[in-house]
JSON list of C-alpha atoms in Angstrom, two decimals:
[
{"chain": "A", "resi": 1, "resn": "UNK", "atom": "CA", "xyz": [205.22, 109.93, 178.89]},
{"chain": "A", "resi": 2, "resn": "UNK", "atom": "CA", "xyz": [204.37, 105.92, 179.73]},
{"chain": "A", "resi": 3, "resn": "UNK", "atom": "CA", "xyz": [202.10, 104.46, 176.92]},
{"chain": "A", "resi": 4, "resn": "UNK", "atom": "CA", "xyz": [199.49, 104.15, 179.37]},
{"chain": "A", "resi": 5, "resn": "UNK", "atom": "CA", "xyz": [199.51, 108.24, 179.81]},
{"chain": "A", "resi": 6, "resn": "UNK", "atom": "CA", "xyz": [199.39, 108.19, 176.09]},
{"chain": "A", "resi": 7, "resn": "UNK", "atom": "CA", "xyz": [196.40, 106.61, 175.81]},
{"chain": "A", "resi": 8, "resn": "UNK", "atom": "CA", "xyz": [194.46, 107.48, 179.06]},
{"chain": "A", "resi": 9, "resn": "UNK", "atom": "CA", "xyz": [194.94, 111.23, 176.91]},
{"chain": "A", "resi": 10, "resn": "UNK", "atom": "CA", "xyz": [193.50, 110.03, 173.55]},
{"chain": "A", "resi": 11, "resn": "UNK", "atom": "CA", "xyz": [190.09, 110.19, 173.12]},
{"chain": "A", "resi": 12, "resn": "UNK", "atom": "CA", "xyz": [187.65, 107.14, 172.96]},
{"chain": "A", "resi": 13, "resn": "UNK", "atom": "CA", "xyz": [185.95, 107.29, 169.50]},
{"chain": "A", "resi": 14, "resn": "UNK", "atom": "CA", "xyz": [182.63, 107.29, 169.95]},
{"chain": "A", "resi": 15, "resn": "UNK", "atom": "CA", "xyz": [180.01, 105.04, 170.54]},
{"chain": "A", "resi": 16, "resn": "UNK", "atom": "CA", "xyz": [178.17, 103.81, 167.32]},
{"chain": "A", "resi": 17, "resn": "UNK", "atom": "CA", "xyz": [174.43, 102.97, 166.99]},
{"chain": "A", "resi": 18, "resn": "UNK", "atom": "CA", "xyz": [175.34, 99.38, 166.03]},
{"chain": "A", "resi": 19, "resn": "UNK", "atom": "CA", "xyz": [177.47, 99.02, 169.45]},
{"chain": "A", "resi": 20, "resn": "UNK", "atom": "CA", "xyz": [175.19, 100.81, 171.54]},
{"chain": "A", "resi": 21, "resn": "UNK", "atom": "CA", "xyz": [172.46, 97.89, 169.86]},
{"chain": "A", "resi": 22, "resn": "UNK", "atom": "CA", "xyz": [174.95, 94.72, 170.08]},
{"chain": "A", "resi": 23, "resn": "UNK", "atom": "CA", "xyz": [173.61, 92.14, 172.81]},
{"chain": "A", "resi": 24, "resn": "UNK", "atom": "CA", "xyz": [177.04, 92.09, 175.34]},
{"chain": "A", "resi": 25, "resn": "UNK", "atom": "CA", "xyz": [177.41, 88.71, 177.44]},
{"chain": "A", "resi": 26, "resn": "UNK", "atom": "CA", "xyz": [176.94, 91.32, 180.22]},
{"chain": "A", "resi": 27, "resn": "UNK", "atom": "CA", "xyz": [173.31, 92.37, 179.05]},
{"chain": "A", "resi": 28, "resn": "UNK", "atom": "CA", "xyz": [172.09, 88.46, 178.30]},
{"chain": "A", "resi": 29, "resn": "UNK", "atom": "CA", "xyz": [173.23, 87.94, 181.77]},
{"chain": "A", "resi": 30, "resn": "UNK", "atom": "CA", "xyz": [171.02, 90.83, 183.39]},
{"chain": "A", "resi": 31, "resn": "UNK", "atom": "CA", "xyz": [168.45, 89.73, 180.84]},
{"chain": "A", "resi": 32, "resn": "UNK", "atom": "CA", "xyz": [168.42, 86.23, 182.36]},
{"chain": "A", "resi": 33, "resn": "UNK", "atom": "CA", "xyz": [168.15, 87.07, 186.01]},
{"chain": "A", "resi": 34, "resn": "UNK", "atom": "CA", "xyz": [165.27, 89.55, 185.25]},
{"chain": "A", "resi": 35, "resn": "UNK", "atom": "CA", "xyz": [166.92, 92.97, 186.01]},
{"chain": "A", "resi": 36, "resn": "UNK", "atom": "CA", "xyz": [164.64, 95.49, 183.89]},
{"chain": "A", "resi": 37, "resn": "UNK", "atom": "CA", "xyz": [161.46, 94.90, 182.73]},
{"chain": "A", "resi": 38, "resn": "UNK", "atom": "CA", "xyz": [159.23, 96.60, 180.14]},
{"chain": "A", "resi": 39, "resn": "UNK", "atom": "CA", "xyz": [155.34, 97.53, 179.71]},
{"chain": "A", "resi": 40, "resn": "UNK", "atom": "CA", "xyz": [152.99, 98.18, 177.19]},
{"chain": "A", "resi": 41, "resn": "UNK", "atom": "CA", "xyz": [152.41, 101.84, 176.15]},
{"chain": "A", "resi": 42, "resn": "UNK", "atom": "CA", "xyz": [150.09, 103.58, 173.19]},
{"chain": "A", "resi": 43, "resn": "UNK", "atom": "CA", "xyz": [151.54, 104.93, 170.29]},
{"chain": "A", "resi": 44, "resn": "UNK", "atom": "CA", "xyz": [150.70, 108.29, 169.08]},
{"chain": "A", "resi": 45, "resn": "UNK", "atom": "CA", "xyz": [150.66, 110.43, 172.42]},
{"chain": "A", "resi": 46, "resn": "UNK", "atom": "CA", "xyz": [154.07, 111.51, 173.53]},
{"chain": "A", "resi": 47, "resn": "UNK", "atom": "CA", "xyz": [155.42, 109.91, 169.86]},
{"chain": "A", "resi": 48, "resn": "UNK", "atom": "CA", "xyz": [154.41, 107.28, 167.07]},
{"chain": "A", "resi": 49, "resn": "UNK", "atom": "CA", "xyz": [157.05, 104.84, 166.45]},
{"chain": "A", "resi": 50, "resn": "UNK", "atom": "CA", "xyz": [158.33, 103.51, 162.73]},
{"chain": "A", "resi": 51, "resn": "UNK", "atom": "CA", "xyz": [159.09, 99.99, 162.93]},
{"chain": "A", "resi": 52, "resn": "UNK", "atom": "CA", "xyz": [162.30, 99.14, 161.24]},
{"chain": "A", "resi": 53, "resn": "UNK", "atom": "CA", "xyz": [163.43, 95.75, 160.18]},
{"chain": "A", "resi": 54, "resn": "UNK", "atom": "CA", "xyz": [165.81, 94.08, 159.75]},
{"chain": "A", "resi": 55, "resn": "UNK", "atom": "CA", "xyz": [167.63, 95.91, 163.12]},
{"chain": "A", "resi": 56, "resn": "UNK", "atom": "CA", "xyz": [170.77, 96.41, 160.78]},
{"chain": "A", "resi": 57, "resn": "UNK", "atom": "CA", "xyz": [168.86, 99.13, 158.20]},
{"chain": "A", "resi": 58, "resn": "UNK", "atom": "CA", "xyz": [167.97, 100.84, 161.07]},
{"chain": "A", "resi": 59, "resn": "UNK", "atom": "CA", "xyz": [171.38, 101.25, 162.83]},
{"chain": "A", "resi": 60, "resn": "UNK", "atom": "CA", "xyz": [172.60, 102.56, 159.39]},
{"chain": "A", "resi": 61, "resn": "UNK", "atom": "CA", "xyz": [170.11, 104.80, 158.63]},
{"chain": "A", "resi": 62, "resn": "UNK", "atom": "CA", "xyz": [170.80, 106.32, 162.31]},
{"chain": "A", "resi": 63, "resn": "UNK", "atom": "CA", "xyz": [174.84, 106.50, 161.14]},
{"chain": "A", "resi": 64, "resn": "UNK", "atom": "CA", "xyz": [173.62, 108.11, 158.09]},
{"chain": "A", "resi": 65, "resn": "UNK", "atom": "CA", "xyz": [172.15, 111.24, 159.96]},
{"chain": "A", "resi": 66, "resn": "UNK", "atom": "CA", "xyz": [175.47, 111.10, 161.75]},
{"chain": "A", "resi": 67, "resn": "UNK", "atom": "CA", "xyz": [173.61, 111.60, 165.01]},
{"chain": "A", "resi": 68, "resn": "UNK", "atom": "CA", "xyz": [175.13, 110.40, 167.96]},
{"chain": "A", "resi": 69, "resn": "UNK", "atom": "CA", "xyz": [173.23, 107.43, 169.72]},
{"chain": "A", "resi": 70, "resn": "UNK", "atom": "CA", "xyz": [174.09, 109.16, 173.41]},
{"chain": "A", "resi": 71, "resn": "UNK", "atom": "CA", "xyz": [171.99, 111.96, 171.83]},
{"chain": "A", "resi": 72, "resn": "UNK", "atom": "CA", "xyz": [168.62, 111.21, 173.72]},
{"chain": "A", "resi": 73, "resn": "UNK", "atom": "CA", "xyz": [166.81, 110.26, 170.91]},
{"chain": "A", "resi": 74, "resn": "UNK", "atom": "CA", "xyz": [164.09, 107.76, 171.91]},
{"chain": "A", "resi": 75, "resn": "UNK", "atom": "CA", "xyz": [165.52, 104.21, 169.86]},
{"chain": "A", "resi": 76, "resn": "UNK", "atom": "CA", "xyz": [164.29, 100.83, 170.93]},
{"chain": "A", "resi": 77, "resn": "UNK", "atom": "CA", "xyz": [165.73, 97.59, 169.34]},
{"chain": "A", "resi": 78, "resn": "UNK", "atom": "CA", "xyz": [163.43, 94.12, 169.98]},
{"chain": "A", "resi": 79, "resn": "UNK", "atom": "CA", "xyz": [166.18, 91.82, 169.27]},
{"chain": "A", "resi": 80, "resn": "UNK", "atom": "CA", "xyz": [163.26, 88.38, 169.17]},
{"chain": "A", "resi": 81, "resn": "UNK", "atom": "CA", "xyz": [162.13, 90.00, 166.06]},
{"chain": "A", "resi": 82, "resn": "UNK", "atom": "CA", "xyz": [164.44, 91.74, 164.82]},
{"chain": "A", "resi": 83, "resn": "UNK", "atom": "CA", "xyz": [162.88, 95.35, 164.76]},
{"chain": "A", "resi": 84, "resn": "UNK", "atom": "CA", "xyz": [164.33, 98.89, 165.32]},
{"chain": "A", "resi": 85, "resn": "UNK", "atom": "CA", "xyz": [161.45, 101.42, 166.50]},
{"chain": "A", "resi": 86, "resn": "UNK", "atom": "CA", "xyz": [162.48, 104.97, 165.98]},
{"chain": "A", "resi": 87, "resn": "UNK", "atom": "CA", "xyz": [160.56, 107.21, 167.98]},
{"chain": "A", "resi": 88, "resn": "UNK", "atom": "CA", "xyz": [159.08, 110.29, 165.80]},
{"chain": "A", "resi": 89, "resn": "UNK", "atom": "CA", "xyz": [156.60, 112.51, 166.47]},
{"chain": "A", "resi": 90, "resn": "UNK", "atom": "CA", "xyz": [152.84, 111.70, 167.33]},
{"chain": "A", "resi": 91, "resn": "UNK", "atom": "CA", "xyz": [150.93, 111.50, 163.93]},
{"chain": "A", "resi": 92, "resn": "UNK", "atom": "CA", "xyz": [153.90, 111.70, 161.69]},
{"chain": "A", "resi": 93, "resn": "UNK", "atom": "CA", "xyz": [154.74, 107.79, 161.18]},
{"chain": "A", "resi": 94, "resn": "UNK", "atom": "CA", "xyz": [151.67, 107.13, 159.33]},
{"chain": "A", "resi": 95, "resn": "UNK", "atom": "CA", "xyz": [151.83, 109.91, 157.17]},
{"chain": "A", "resi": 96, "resn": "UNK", "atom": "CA", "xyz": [155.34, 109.45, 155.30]},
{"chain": "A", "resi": 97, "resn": "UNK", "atom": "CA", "xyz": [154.60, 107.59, 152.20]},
{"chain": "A", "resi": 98, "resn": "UNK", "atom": "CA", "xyz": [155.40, 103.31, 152.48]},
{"chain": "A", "resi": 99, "resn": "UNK", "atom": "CA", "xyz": [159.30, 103.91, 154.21]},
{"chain": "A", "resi": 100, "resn": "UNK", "atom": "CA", "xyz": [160.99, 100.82, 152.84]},
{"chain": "A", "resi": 101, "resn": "UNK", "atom": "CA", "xyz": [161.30, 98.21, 155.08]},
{"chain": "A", "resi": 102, "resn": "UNK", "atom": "CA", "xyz": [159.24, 99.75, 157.88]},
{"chain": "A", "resi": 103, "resn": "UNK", "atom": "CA", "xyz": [155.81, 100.49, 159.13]},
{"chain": "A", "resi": 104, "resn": "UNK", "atom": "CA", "xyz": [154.14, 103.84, 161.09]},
{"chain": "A", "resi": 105, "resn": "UNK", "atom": "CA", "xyz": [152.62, 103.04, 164.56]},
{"chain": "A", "resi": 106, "resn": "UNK", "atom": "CA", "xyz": [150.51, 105.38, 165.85]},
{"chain": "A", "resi": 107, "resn": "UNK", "atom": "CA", "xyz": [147.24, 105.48, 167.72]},
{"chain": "A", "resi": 108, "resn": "UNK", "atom": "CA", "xyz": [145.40, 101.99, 167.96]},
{"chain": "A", "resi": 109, "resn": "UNK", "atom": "CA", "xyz": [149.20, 100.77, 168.94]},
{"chain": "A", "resi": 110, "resn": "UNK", "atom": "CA", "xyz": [151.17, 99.53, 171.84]},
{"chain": "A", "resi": 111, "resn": "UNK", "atom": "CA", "xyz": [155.10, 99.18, 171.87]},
{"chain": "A", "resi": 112, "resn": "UNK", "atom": "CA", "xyz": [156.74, 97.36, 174.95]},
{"chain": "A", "resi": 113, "resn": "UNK", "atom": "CA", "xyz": [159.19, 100.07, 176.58]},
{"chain": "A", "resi": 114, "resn": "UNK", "atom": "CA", "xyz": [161.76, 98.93, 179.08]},
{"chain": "A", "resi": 115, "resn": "UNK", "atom": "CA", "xyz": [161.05, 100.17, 182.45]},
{"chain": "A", "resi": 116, "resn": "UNK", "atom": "CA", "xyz": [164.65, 100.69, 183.29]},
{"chain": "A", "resi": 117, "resn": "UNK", "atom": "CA", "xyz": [168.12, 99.32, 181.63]},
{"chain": "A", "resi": 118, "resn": "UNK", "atom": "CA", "xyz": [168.86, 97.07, 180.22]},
{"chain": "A", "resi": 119, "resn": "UNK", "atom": "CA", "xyz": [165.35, 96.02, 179.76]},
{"chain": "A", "resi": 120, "resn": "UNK", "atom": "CA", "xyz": [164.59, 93.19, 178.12]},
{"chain": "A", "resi": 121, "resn": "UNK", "atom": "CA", "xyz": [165.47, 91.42, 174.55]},
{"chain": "A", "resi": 122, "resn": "UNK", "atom": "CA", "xyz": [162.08, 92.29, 173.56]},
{"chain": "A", "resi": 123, "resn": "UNK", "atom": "CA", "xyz": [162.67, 95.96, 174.42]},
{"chain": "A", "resi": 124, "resn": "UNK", "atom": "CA", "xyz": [166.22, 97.21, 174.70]},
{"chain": "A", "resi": 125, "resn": "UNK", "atom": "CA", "xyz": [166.75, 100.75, 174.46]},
{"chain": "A", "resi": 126, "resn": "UNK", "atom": "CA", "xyz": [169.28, 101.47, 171.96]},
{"chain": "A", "resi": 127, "resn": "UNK", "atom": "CA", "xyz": [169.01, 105.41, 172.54]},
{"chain": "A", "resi": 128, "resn": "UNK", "atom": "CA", "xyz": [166.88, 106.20, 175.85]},
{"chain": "A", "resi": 129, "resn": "UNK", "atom": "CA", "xyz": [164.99, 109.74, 176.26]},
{"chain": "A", "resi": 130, "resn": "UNK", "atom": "CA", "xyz": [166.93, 111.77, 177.93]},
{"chain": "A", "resi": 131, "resn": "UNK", "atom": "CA", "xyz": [163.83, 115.18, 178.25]},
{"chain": "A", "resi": 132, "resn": "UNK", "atom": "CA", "xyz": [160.44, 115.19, 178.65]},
{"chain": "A", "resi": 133, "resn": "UNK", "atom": "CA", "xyz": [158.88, 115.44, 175.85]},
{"chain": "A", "resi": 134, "resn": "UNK", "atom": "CA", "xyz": [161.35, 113.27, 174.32]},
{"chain": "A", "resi": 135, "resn": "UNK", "atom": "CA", "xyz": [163.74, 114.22, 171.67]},
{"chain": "A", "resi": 136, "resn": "UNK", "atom": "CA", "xyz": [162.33, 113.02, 167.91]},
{"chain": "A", "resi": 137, "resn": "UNK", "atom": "CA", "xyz": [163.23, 112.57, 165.23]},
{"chain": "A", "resi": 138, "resn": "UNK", "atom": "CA", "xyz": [161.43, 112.98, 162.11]},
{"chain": "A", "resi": 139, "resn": "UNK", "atom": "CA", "xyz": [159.65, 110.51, 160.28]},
{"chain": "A", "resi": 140, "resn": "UNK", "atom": "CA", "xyz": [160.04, 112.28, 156.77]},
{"chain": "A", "resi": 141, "resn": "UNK", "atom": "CA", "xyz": [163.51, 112.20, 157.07]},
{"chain": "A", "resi": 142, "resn": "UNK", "atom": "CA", "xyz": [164.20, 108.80, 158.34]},
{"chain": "A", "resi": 143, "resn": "UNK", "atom": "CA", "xyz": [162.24, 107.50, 155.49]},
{"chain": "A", "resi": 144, "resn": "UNK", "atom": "CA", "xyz": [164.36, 109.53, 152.99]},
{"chain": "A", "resi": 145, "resn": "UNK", "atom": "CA", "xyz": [166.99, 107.64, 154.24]},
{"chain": "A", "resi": 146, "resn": "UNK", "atom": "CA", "xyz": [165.53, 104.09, 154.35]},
{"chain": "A", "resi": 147, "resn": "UNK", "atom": "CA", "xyz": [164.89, 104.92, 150.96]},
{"chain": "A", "resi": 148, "resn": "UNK", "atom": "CA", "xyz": [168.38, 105.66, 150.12]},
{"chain": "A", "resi": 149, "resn": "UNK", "atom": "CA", "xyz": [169.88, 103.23, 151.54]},
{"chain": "A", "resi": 150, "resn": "UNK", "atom": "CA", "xyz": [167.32, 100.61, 150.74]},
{"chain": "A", "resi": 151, "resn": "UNK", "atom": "CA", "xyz": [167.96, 101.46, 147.26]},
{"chain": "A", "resi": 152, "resn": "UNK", "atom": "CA", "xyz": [171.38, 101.55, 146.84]},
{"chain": "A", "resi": 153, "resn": "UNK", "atom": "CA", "xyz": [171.46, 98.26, 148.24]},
{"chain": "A", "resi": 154, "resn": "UNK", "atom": "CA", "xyz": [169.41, 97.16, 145.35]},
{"chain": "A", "resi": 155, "resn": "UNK", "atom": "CA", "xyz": [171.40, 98.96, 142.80]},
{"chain": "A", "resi": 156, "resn": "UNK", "atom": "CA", "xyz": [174.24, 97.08, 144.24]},
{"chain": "A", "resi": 157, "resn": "UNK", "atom": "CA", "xyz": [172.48, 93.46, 143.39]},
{"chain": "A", "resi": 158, "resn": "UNK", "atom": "CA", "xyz": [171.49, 94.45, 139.78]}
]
């Protein structure tokens, strides 16, 4: 067996949230001739959103879950300023109790959604939904995480 048989046979690890986020030179380029596009839509219908930032805490609270980011689960990065929204269900972001690091939208807000891929760099998403309604995730749980993580990072400093 040729190497290339070898490794045409082994599988591809899989994708991580923090790849599927990275901005490629291939998605700056479709950014800059326009392809995608994105629109305003409410929070707290089909899902509330929390607001992670920096991107990074985000991505690693995702790989703490160990869910996969092909998994349908509405994410969407805005890589101008540096926020991860999480999609969870409608009236659920506002009622975990001050996630680290992150903020509940729900009614009486708008998050720009890419209309198609690769959107834009103000809405990129990471994870798109793959049903209708959307995959969530849950808001109680993603905070538990933030505050995990958010707090072993401190432990670390002390």
């Amino acid at each position: 067996m040729t190497t290339d048989q070898e490794a045409a046979m082994t599988p591809k690890s899989a994708t991580t949230w923090h790849e599927q986020a990275a901005v490629s030179d291939q998605r700056l380029q479709r950014w800059r001739f326009g392809f995608g596009g994105a629109g305003w839509v409410h929070c707290g219908q089909s899902w509330d959103a929390l607001a992670i930032s920096p991107i990074t805490l985000g991505l690693d609270a995702l790989s703490a879950l160990r869910l996969s980011p092909r998994s349908g689960y509405p994410v969407l990065a805005d890589h101008v300023r540096g926020v991860l929204y999480v999609m969870v269900a409608p009236g659920t972001a506002t009622s975990v109790e001050n996630p680290p690091r992150a903020r509940g939208l729900s009614v009486g807000h708008h998050l720009l959604v890419p209309y198609a891929e690769p959107g834009t760099p103000s809405a990129h998403w990471v994870s798109a939904p793959r049903e209708e309604p959307p995959l969530l995730l849950r808001a109680d749980l993603i905070s538990s995480v933030l505050v995990r993580l958010t707090s072993a990072t401190h432990d670390s400093t002390n």
